Amino acid sequence: MNLGSALGNMMAQAANTASWWKPMQASSHAVAVDTLFNFIMYLCFFFFVLIVGAMVYFIVKYRRKGSGPERTSPIKGNHTLEIVWSVIPGILLVLIFAWGFKDWLAIAVVPANAMEVRVSGQKWNWTFTYPKDGIVSPDLVVPAGQTVKLVMTSTDVLHSFYIPDYRIKRDVIPGKYTVLWFKPEEEATHQIFCTEYCGAEHSNMLSKVKVMSSAKYEEWIANGGEEAGGAGVPLAEKGKKLWEQRGCVACHSIDGSKKVGPTWKGAFGTARQFADGSSLPAADENYMRESILVPNAKVVAGYPGVMPSYQGQLNDKQIEALIEFMKSLK
Ligand code: CUA
């Protein structure tokens, strides 16, 4: 084995896991992005050493020595030198641009056979909708080896969709669609971040990509977006998971403490006083459902009516699970 292939093997191995330096490389984009990144970085190292080295050398060489003449002879300029230091960086700049443009095109142009998933960003969670199967999911579930196209938009402010392991990132903009694609190679789970500051809970705007085998993915679709074994899980437990995953946690505590919105502890079945002066003797299923889908219909007194609607973002089963969870918080 020669040194080149040994190095190649080492790099390939390192790429499958995250290091202190970079996240793992889990898509074809990742290799292309890292290669160009490394090229630019080493180029910068090279010129940094060259320029700082020359500077230090000149400082030492031309320091004032003893009692000789105080000034150096005047310098008139040097055409050869000026052309060399303009043309070489010029060529490197064009090379970096052409290389970057080629890689960018590969990321920007979606292959024709891609499976489409809709992504919706909302303060402060992500929703993934599978248009063909009518599934709404808090995680991006995809089969391994399948090219996936994400059509993304926001229901409120600017967000940015970022999967470090795939080296893909794009702004998610209200009133407009942006597109990303990737091809997951192996079954794994990867972190999704929002990488555009979008408000108080921006750092909690998290989600996961779950890459499954095709068989498991088919099962997930057939189960309406529930992982195998989901059948035996109590509804309230599913509701708790949704409370965490769908961002309810950002504004609604379950321990009685006051956050942006009212706590869920003891909310179900107790009296509600609204900002418009009306009231409800006991919060029931219909009230809770309405509060999720049309939050501003009845705003609890003393709270700002800032909750976004979850219309189209939660299906009936998920709403029921959330209400069951509220009921369990006595
Ligand atoms: Cu959404 Cu930051």
mmCIF file of C-alpha atoms and ligand atoms in Angstrom:
data_model
loop_
_atom_site.group_PDB
_atom_site.id
_atom_site.type_symbol
_atom_site.label_atom_id
_atom_site.label_comp_id
_atom_site.label_asym_id
_atom_site.label_seq_id
_atom_site.Cartn_x
_atom_site.Cartn_y
_atom_site.Cartn_z
ATOM 1 C CA MET A 1 0.000 0.000 0.000
ATOM 2 C CA ASN A 2 1.481 3.330 -0.973
ATOM 3 C CA LEU A 3 1.312 6.451 1.126
ATOM 4 C CA GLY A 4 -1.388 8.035 -1.051
ATOM 5 C CA SER A 5 -3.940 5.256 -0.611
ATOM 6 C CA ALA A 6 -3.074 4.906 3.091
ATOM 7 C CA LEU A 7 -3.821 8.585 3.545
ATOM 8 C CA GLY A 8 -6.957 8.173 1.462
ATOM 9 C CA ASN A 9 -8.163 5.356 3.716
ATOM 10 C CA MET A 10 -7.443 7.370 6.822
ATOM 11 C CA MET A 11 -9.429 10.306 5.505
ATOM 12 C CA ALA A 12 -12.326 8.091 4.411
ATOM 13 C CA GLN A 13 -12.470 6.577 7.908
ATOM 14 C CA ALA A 14 -12.292 9.914 9.637
ATOM 15 C CA ALA A 15 -15.116 11.181 7.462
ATOM 16 C CA ASN A 16 -17.606 8.645 8.864
ATOM 17 C CA THR A 17 -17.456 10.131 12.322
ATOM 18 C CA ALA A 18 -17.453 13.633 13.673
ATOM 19 C CA SER A 19 -14.177 15.032 14.947
ATOM 20 C CA TRP A 20 -13.241 18.048 17.076
ATOM 21 C CA TRP A 21 -12.696 19.810 13.814
ATOM 22 C CA LYS A 22 -15.605 18.932 11.536
ATOM 23 C CA PRO A 23 -18.940 17.117 11.608
ATOM 24 C CA MET A 24 -19.114 13.744 9.839
ATOM 25 C CA GLN A 25 -19.503 13.667 6.065
ATOM 26 C CA ALA A 26 -22.884 12.080 5.442
ATOM 27 C CA SER A 27 -23.768 13.216 1.916
ATOM 28 C CA SER A 28 -22.063 13.566 -1.442
ATOM 29 C CA HIS A 29 -22.199 17.352 -0.971
ATOM 30 C CA ALA A 30 -20.118 16.989 2.181
ATOM 31 C CA VAL A 31 -17.048 15.658 0.354
ATOM 32 C CA ALA A 32 -17.196 18.382 -2.312
ATOM 33 C CA VAL A 33 -17.695 21.174 0.224
ATOM 34 C CA ASP A 34 -14.888 19.935 2.482
ATOM 35 C CA THR A 35 -12.435 19.506 -0.389
ATOM 36 C CA LEU A 36 -12.862 23.108 -1.519
ATOM 37 C CA PHE A 37 -12.846 24.294 2.094
ATOM 38 C CA ASN A 38 -9.539 22.512 2.712
ATOM 39 C CA PHE A 39 -8.042 23.898 -0.485
ATOM 40 C CA ILE A 40 -8.893 27.492 0.497
ATOM 41 C CA MET A 41 -7.726 26.951 4.071
ATOM 42 C CA TYR A 42 -4.326 25.482 3.106
ATOM 43 C CA LEU A 43 -3.888 28.203 0.480
ATOM 44 C CA CYS A 44 -4.466 30.794 3.213
ATOM 45 C CA PHE A 45 -2.006 29.021 5.528
ATOM 46 C CA PHE A 46 0.588 29.031 2.763
ATOM 47 C CA PHE A 47 0.270 32.762 2.047
ATOM 48 C CA PHE A 48 0.027 33.606 5.740
ATOM 49 C CA VAL A 49 3.342 31.890 6.420
ATOM 50 C CA LEU A 50 4.890 33.400 3.266
ATOM 51 C CA ILE A 51 3.798 36.975 4.010
ATOM 52 C CA VAL A 52 4.365 36.966 7.775
ATOM 53 C CA GLY A 53 7.664 35.142 7.237
ATOM 54 C CA ALA A 54 8.842 37.759 4.712
ATOM 55 C CA MET A 55 7.728 40.543 7.050
ATOM 56 C CA VAL A 56 9.671 39.139 10.002
ATOM 57 C CA TYR A 57 12.694 38.541 7.756
ATOM 58 C CA PHE A 58 12.644 42.161 6.525
ATOM 59 C CA ILE A 59 12.154 43.540 10.020
ATOM 60 C CA VAL A 60 15.252 41.719 11.174
ATOM 61 C CA LYS A 61 17.297 42.311 8.026
ATOM 62 C CA TYR A 62 16.611 46.034 7.725
ATOM 63 C CA ARG A 63 16.640 46.970 11.401
ATOM 64 C CA ARG A 64 18.733 49.994 12.378
ATOM 65 C CA LYS A 65 22.312 48.881 12.853
ATOM 66 C CA GLY A 66 24.871 50.978 14.741
ATOM 67 C CA SER A 67 25.588 54.475 13.487
ATOM 68 C CA GLY A 68 25.253 54.091 9.724
ATOM 69 C CA PRO A 69 23.097 56.339 7.451
ATOM 70 C CA GLU A 70 19.559 56.845 8.874
ATOM 71 C CA ARG A 71 17.611 56.324 5.631
ATOM 72 C CA THR A 72 17.461 53.616 2.986
ATOM 73 C CA SER A 73 17.869 54.622 -0.652
ATOM 74 C CA PRO A 74 14.578 55.634 -2.349
ATOM 75 C CA ILE A 75 12.566 52.801 -4.014
ATOM 76 C CA LYS A 76 11.109 53.497 -7.481
ATOM 77 C CA GLY A 77 8.887 50.418 -7.802
ATOM 78 C CA ASN A 78 9.302 47.091 -9.541
ATOM 79 C CA HIS A 79 7.035 46.152 -12.457
ATOM 80 C CA THR A 80 7.936 42.475 -12.518
ATOM 81 C CA LEU A 81 7.174 42.125 -8.818
ATOM 82 C CA GLU A 82 3.864 43.998 -9.126
ATOM 83 C CA ILE A 83 2.698 41.863 -12.054
ATOM 84 C CA VAL A 84 3.658 38.664 -10.236
ATOM 85 C CA TRP A 85 1.784 39.560 -7.055
ATOM 86 C CA SER A 86 -1.319 40.589 -9.005
ATOM 87 C CA VAL A 87 -1.483 37.839 -11.616
ATOM 88 C CA ILE A 88 -0.889 34.848 -9.301
ATOM 89 C CA PRO A 89 -3.620 35.780 -6.779
ATOM 90 C CA GLY A 90 -5.828 36.683 -9.779
ATOM 91 C CA ILE A 91 -5.465 33.184 -11.200
ATOM 92 C CA LEU A 92 -6.112 31.617 -7.764
ATOM 93 C CA LEU A 93 -9.233 33.764 -7.344
ATOM 94 C CA VAL A 94 -10.661 32.670 -10.706
ATOM 95 C CA LEU A 95 -9.837 29.043 -9.868
ATOM 96 C CA ILE A 96 -11.642 29.270 -6.505
ATOM 97 C CA PHE A 97 -14.643 30.940 -8.144
ATOM 98 C CA ALA A 98 -14.923 28.350 -10.939
ATOM 99 C CA TRP A 99 -14.508 25.471 -8.479
ATOM 100 C CA GLY A 100 -17.034 26.955 -6.053
ATOM 101 C CA PHE A 101 -19.523 27.674 -8.828
ATOM 102 C CA LYS A 102 -19.301 24.096 -10.115
ATOM 103 C CA ASP A 103 -19.956 22.694 -6.609
ATOM 104 C CA TRP A 104 -22.706 25.233 -5.970
ATOM 105 C CA LEU A 105 -24.472 24.240 -9.198
ATOM 106 C CA ALA A 106 -24.376 20.588 -8.128
ATOM 107 C CA ILE A 107 -26.053 21.544 -4.841
ATOM 108 C CA ALA A 108 -28.521 23.979 -6.434
ATOM 109 C CA VAL A 109 -29.771 21.796 -9.305
ATOM 110 C CA VAL A 110 -32.021 19.017 -8.027
ATOM 111 C CA PRO A 111 -31.790 15.620 -9.774
ATOM 112 C CA ALA A 112 -34.980 14.642 -11.605
ATOM 113 C CA ASN A 113 -35.807 11.471 -9.631
ATOM 114 C CA ALA A 114 -35.964 13.162 -6.225
ATOM 115 C CA MET A 115 -38.592 12.395 -3.594
ATOM 116 C CA GLU A 116 -40.234 15.619 -2.456
ATOM 117 C CA VAL A 117 -40.745 16.692 1.149
ATOM 118 C CA ARG A 118 -42.198 20.057 2.163
ATOM 119 C CA VAL A 119 -40.475 21.884 4.985
ATOM 120 C CA SER A 120 -42.169 24.560 7.014
ATOM 121 C CA GLY A 121 -40.281 26.742 9.455
ATOM 122 C CA GLN A 122 -42.222 28.386 12.239
ATOM 123 C CA LYS A 123 -41.217 29.955 15.541
ATOM 124 C CA TRP A 124 -39.766 27.622 16.837
ATOM 125 C CA ASN A 125 -40.019 24.287 15.152
ATOM 126 C CA TRP A 126 -39.800 22.493 11.832
ATOM 127 C CA THR A 127 -42.637 20.618 10.137
ATOM 128 C CA PHE A 128 -42.098 18.079 7.393
ATOM 129 C CA THR A 129 -45.021 17.256 5.114
ATOM 130 C CA TYR A 130 -45.049 14.299 2.734
ATOM 131 C CA PRO A 131 -47.397 15.496 -0.024
ATOM 132 C CA LYS A 132 -48.004 12.074 -1.622
ATOM 133 C CA ASP A 133 -48.879 10.350 1.643
ATOM 134 C CA GLY A 134 -50.440 13.230 3.538
ATOM 135 C CA ILE A 135 -48.101 12.703 6.473
ATOM 136 C CA VAL A 136 -47.032 15.528 8.771
ATOM 137 C CA SER A 137 -43.956 14.822 10.852
ATOM 138 C CA PRO A 138 -41.749 16.719 13.321
ATOM 139 C CA ASP A 139 -38.707 14.781 12.017
ATOM 140 C CA LEU A 140 -37.405 14.455 8.499
ATOM 141 C CA VAL A 141 -37.690 10.719 7.837
ATOM 142 C CA VAL A 142 -36.124 9.462 4.596
ATOM 143 C CA PRO A 143 -35.108 6.130 3.064
ATOM 144 C CA ALA A 144 -31.377 5.511 2.575
ATOM 145 C CA GLY A 145 -30.120 5.844 -0.977
ATOM 146 C CA GLN A 146 -33.052 7.988 -2.113
ATOM 147 C CA THR A 147 -32.479 11.492 -3.442
ATOM 148 C CA VAL A 148 -34.588 13.889 -1.379
ATOM 149 C CA LYS A 149 -35.759 17.329 -2.476
ATOM 150 C CA LEU A 150 -36.830 19.789 0.211
ATOM 151 C CA VAL A 151 -39.249 22.555 -0.758
ATOM 152 C CA MET A 152 -39.058 25.002 2.123
ATOM 153 C CA THR A 153 -40.986 28.010 3.330
ATOM 154 C CA SER A 154 -41.683 29.866 6.556
ATOM 155 C CA THR A 155 -44.996 30.829 8.125
ATOM 156 C CA ASP A 156 -43.549 33.795 10.033
ATOM 157 C CA VAL A 157 -39.989 35.136 9.968
ATOM 158 C CA LEU A 158 -36.694 34.237 8.308
ATOM 159 C CA HIS A 159 -35.260 30.908 9.375
ATOM 160 C CA SER A 160 -32.420 28.906 7.901
ATOM 161 C CA PHE A 161 -32.383 25.144 7.451
ATOM 162 C CA TYR A 162 -29.039 23.561 8.241
ATOM 163 C CA ILE A 163 -27.800 19.954 8.389
ATOM 164 C CA PRO A 164 -24.080 20.126 9.231
ATOM 165 C CA ASP A 165 -23.438 16.421 8.498
ATOM 166 C CA TYR A 166 -24.751 16.945 4.961
ATOM 167 C CA ARG A 167 -23.089 20.371 4.520
ATOM 168 C CA ILE A 168 -26.349 21.872 3.280
ATOM 169 C CA LYS A 169 -27.874 25.116 4.473
ATOM 170 C CA ARG A 170 -30.389 27.493 2.969
ATOM 171 C CA ASP A 171 -32.592 30.335 4.142
ATOM 172 C CA VAL A 172 -36.275 29.577 4.729
ATOM 173 C CA ILE A 173 -38.265 32.636 3.761
ATOM 174 C CA PRO A 174 -41.925 33.595 4.325
ATOM 175 C CA GLY A 175 -43.918 33.959 1.098
ATOM 176 C CA LYS A 176 -41.303 32.211 -1.000
ATOM 177 C CA TYR A 177 -40.008 28.684 -1.640
ATOM 178 C CA THR A 178 -36.389 27.687 -1.433
ATOM 179 C CA VAL A 179 -35.063 24.291 -2.393
ATOM 180 C CA LEU A 180 -32.351 21.958 -1.106
ATOM 181 C CA TRP A 181 -31.501 18.388 -1.962
ATOM 182 C CA PHE A 182 -29.364 15.595 -0.590
ATOM 183 C CA LYS A 183 -28.859 11.883 -0.924
ATOM 184 C CA PRO A 184 -28.450 10.069 2.404
ATOM 185 C CA GLU A 185 -26.214 7.034 1.967
ATOM 186 C CA GLU A 186 -26.407 5.276 5.313
ATOM 187 C CA GLU A 187 -29.005 4.658 8.000
ATOM 188 C CA ALA A 188 -28.283 7.221 10.673
ATOM 189 C CA THR A 189 -29.726 10.155 12.560
ATOM 190 C CA HIS A 190 -28.462 13.678 11.926
ATOM 191 C CA GLN A 191 -29.084 16.983 13.669
ATOM 192 C CA ILE A 192 -31.043 19.795 11.992
ATOM 193 C CA PHE A 193 -30.483 23.367 13.180
ATOM 194 C CA CYS A 194 -32.069 26.723 12.508
ATOM 195 C CA THR A 195 -29.148 28.950 11.689
ATOM 196 C CA GLU A 196 -30.832 32.323 11.296
ATOM 197 C CA TYR A 197 -31.584 34.176 14.531
ATOM 198 C CA CYS A 198 -35.393 34.105 14.685
ATOM 199 C CA GLY A 199 -36.348 35.014 18.246
ATOM 200 C CA ALA A 200 -36.097 33.969 21.868
ATOM 201 C CA GLU A 201 -36.165 30.194 21.297
ATOM 202 C CA HIS A 202 -34.059 30.169 18.117
ATOM 203 C CA SER A 203 -31.491 27.878 19.701
ATOM 204 C CA ASN A 204 -34.216 25.341 20.483
ATOM 205 C CA MET A 205 -35.479 25.230 16.907
ATOM 206 C CA LEU A 206 -34.097 21.744 16.447
ATOM 207 C CA SER A 207 -35.099 18.633 14.597
ATOM 208 C CA LYS A 208 -33.619 15.385 13.302
ATOM 209 C CA VAL A 209 -33.097 13.678 9.969
ATOM 210 C CA LYS A 210 -33.795 9.978 10.389
ATOM 211 C CA VAL A 211 -32.444 7.849 7.565
ATOM 212 C CA MET A 212 -34.107 4.415 7.520
ATOM 213 C CA SER A 213 -33.914 1.326 5.324
ATOM 214 C CA SER A 214 -36.522 1.372 2.515
ATOM 215 C CA ALA A 215 -38.496 -1.363 4.290
ATOM 216 C CA LYS A 216 -38.617 0.581 7.555
ATOM 217 C CA TYR A 217 -39.491 3.744 5.699
ATOM 218 C CA GLU A 218 -42.397 2.019 3.920
ATOM 219 C CA GLU A 219 -43.584 0.795 7.321
ATOM 220 C CA TRP A 220 -43.329 4.333 8.692
ATOM 221 C CA ILE A 221 -45.410 5.653 5.782
ATOM 222 C CA ALA A 222 -47.960 2.845 6.196
ATOM 223 C CA ASN A 223 -48.220 3.699 9.908
ATOM 224 C CA GLY A 224 -49.087 7.268 8.999
ATOM 225 C CA GLY A 225 -45.758 8.621 10.185
ATOM 226 C CA GLU A 226 -45.321 6.608 13.353
ATOM 227 C CA GLU A 227 -42.323 4.457 14.028
ATOM 228 C CA ALA A 228 -42.849 0.742 14.572
ATOM 229 C CA GLY A 229 -43.940 0.030 18.121
ATOM 230 C CA GLY A 230 -45.873 3.308 18.228
ATOM 231 C CA ALA A 231 -49.143 1.372 18.518
ATOM 232 C CA GLY A 232 -48.593 0.442 22.166
ATOM 233 C CA VAL A 233 -47.521 3.881 23.357
ATOM 234 C CA PRO A 234 -50.123 5.763 25.449
ATOM 235 C CA LEU A 235 -51.520 8.852 23.739
ATOM 236 C CA ALA A 236 -50.402 11.158 26.564
ATOM 237 C CA GLU A 237 -46.814 9.967 26.120
ATOM 238 C CA LYS A 238 -46.961 10.738 22.402
ATOM 239 C CA GLY A 239 -48.356 14.130 23.367
ATOM 240 C CA LYS A 240 -45.395 14.775 25.637
ATOM 241 C CA LYS A 241 -43.031 13.996 22.772
ATOM 242 C CA LEU A 242 -44.932 16.399 20.509
ATOM 243 C CA TRP A 243 -44.834 19.070 23.225
ATOM 244 C CA GLU A 244 -41.037 18.833 23.117
ATOM 245 C CA GLN A 245 -40.605 18.344 19.383
ATOM 246 C CA ARG A 246 -43.107 20.854 18.097
ATOM 247 C CA GLY A 247 -41.895 23.752 20.150
ATOM 248 C CA CYS A 248 -44.842 23.954 22.604
ATOM 249 C CA VAL A 249 -42.166 23.626 25.297
ATOM 250 C CA ALA A 250 -40.826 27.061 24.385
ATOM 251 C CA CYS A 251 -43.916 28.882 25.649
ATOM 252 C CA HIS A 252 -45.877 26.401 27.805
ATOM 253 C CA SER A 253 -44.423 24.922 30.961
ATOM 254 C CA ILE A 254 -45.795 21.726 32.504
ATOM 255 C CA ASP A 255 -44.714 22.514 36.066
ATOM 256 C CA GLY A 256 -46.963 25.509 36.688
ATOM 257 C CA SER A 257 -44.375 28.197 35.943
ATOM 258 C CA LYS A 258 -45.375 31.151 33.780
ATOM 259 C CA LYS A 259 -43.707 31.484 30.389
ATOM 260 C CA VAL A 260 -44.817 33.300 27.213
ATOM 261 C CA GLY A 261 -48.050 31.310 27.360
ATOM 262 C CA PRO A 262 -50.069 29.785 30.221
ATOM 263 C CA THR A 263 -48.752 26.613 31.839
ATOM 264 C CA TRP A 264 -50.395 23.346 30.875
ATOM 265 C CA LYS A 265 -50.294 22.080 34.449
ATOM 266 C CA GLY A 266 -53.846 21.932 35.675
ATOM 267 C CA ALA A 267 -55.101 23.833 32.625
ATOM 268 C CA PHE A 268 -57.474 21.128 31.429
ATOM 269 C CA GLY A 269 -60.832 21.091 33.155
ATOM 270 C CA THR A 270 -60.272 24.334 35.078
ATOM 271 C CA ALA A 271 -61.790 27.804 34.550
ATOM 272 C CA ARG A 272 -60.276 30.147 31.989
ATOM 273 C CA GLN A 273 -60.513 33.923 32.015
ATOM 274 C CA PHE A 274 -59.965 35.592 28.635
ATOM 275 C CA ALA A 275 -58.478 38.912 27.628
ATOM 276 C CA ASP A 276 -61.766 40.067 26.047
ATOM 277 C CA GLY A 277 -63.609 39.635 29.362
ATOM 278 C CA SER A 278 -65.331 36.361 28.486
ATOM 279 C CA SER A 279 -64.634 33.161 30.370
ATOM 280 C CA LEU A 280 -65.009 29.417 30.278
ATOM 281 C CA PRO A 281 -65.997 27.426 33.392
ATOM 282 C CA ALA A 282 -63.840 24.449 32.390
ATOM 283 C CA ALA A 283 -61.327 24.116 29.544
ATOM 284 C CA ASP A 284 -62.412 21.121 27.481
ATOM 285 C CA GLU A 285 -61.224 19.263 24.371
ATOM 286 C CA ASN A 286 -62.895 21.685 21.976
ATOM 287 C CA TYR A 287 -61.330 24.695 23.643
ATOM 288 C CA MET A 288 -57.875 23.085 23.598
ATOM 289 C CA ARG A 289 -58.255 22.102 19.949
ATOM 290 C CA GLU A 290 -59.337 25.620 19.035
ATOM 291 C CA SER A 291 -56.397 27.065 20.964
ATOM 292 C CA ILE A 292 -54.007 24.948 18.911
ATOM 293 C CA LEU A 293 -55.579 25.703 15.528
ATOM 294 C CA VAL A 294 -56.898 29.269 16.066
ATOM 295 C CA PRO A 295 -54.857 30.508 19.036
ATOM 296 C CA ASN A 296 -56.122 34.080 18.914
ATOM 297 C CA ALA A 297 -59.812 33.153 19.119
ATOM 298 C CA LYS A 298 -59.570 33.044 22.928
ATOM 299 C CA VAL A 299 -56.482 34.550 24.507
ATOM 300 C CA VAL A 300 -56.070 33.921 28.216
ATOM 301 C CA ALA A 301 -56.088 37.170 30.217
ATOM 302 C CA GLY A 302 -52.639 38.433 31.119
ATOM 303 C CA TYR A 303 -50.866 36.818 28.158
ATOM 304 C CA PRO A 304 -49.851 38.309 24.793
ATOM 305 C CA GLY A 305 -51.744 36.754 21.868
ATOM 306 C CA VAL A 306 -48.583 35.726 20.043
ATOM 307 C CA MET A 307 -49.059 32.022 19.458
ATOM 308 C CA PRO A 308 -48.906 30.961 15.794
ATOM 309 C CA SER A 309 -51.593 28.688 14.375
ATOM 310 C CA TYR A 310 -50.774 25.007 14.018
ATOM 311 C CA GLN A 311 -53.402 24.570 11.306
ATOM 312 C CA GLY A 312 -52.014 22.099 8.765
ATOM 313 C CA GLN A 313 -48.977 21.423 10.946
ATOM 314 C CA LEU A 314 -50.507 18.892 13.299
ATOM 315 C CA ASN A 315 -52.918 16.183 12.230
ATOM 316 C CA ASP A 316 -55.976 15.124 14.242
ATOM 317 C CA LYS A 317 -54.111 12.256 15.914
ATOM 318 C CA GLN A 318 -51.358 14.581 17.044
ATOM 319 C CA ILE A 319 -53.835 17.136 18.404
ATOM 320 C CA GLU A 320 -55.556 14.364 20.363
ATOM 321 C CA ALA A 321 -52.217 13.230 21.769
ATOM 322 C CA LEU A 322 -51.426 16.779 22.902
ATOM 323 C CA ILE A 323 -54.808 17.133 24.588
ATOM 324 C CA GLU A 324 -54.344 13.765 26.340
ATOM 325 C CA PHE A 325 -50.989 14.999 27.584
ATOM 326 C CA MET A 326 -52.595 18.219 28.916
ATOM 327 C CA LYS A 327 -55.225 16.098 30.692
ATOM 328 C CA SER A 328 -52.490 14.077 32.397
ATOM 329 C CA LEU A 329 -50.926 17.245 33.865
ATOM 330 C CA LYS A 330 -53.091 17.613 36.945
HETATM 331 CU CU1 CUA B 1 -35.716 29.675 13.276
HETATM 332 CU CU2 CUA B 1 -33.696 30.542 14.202
#
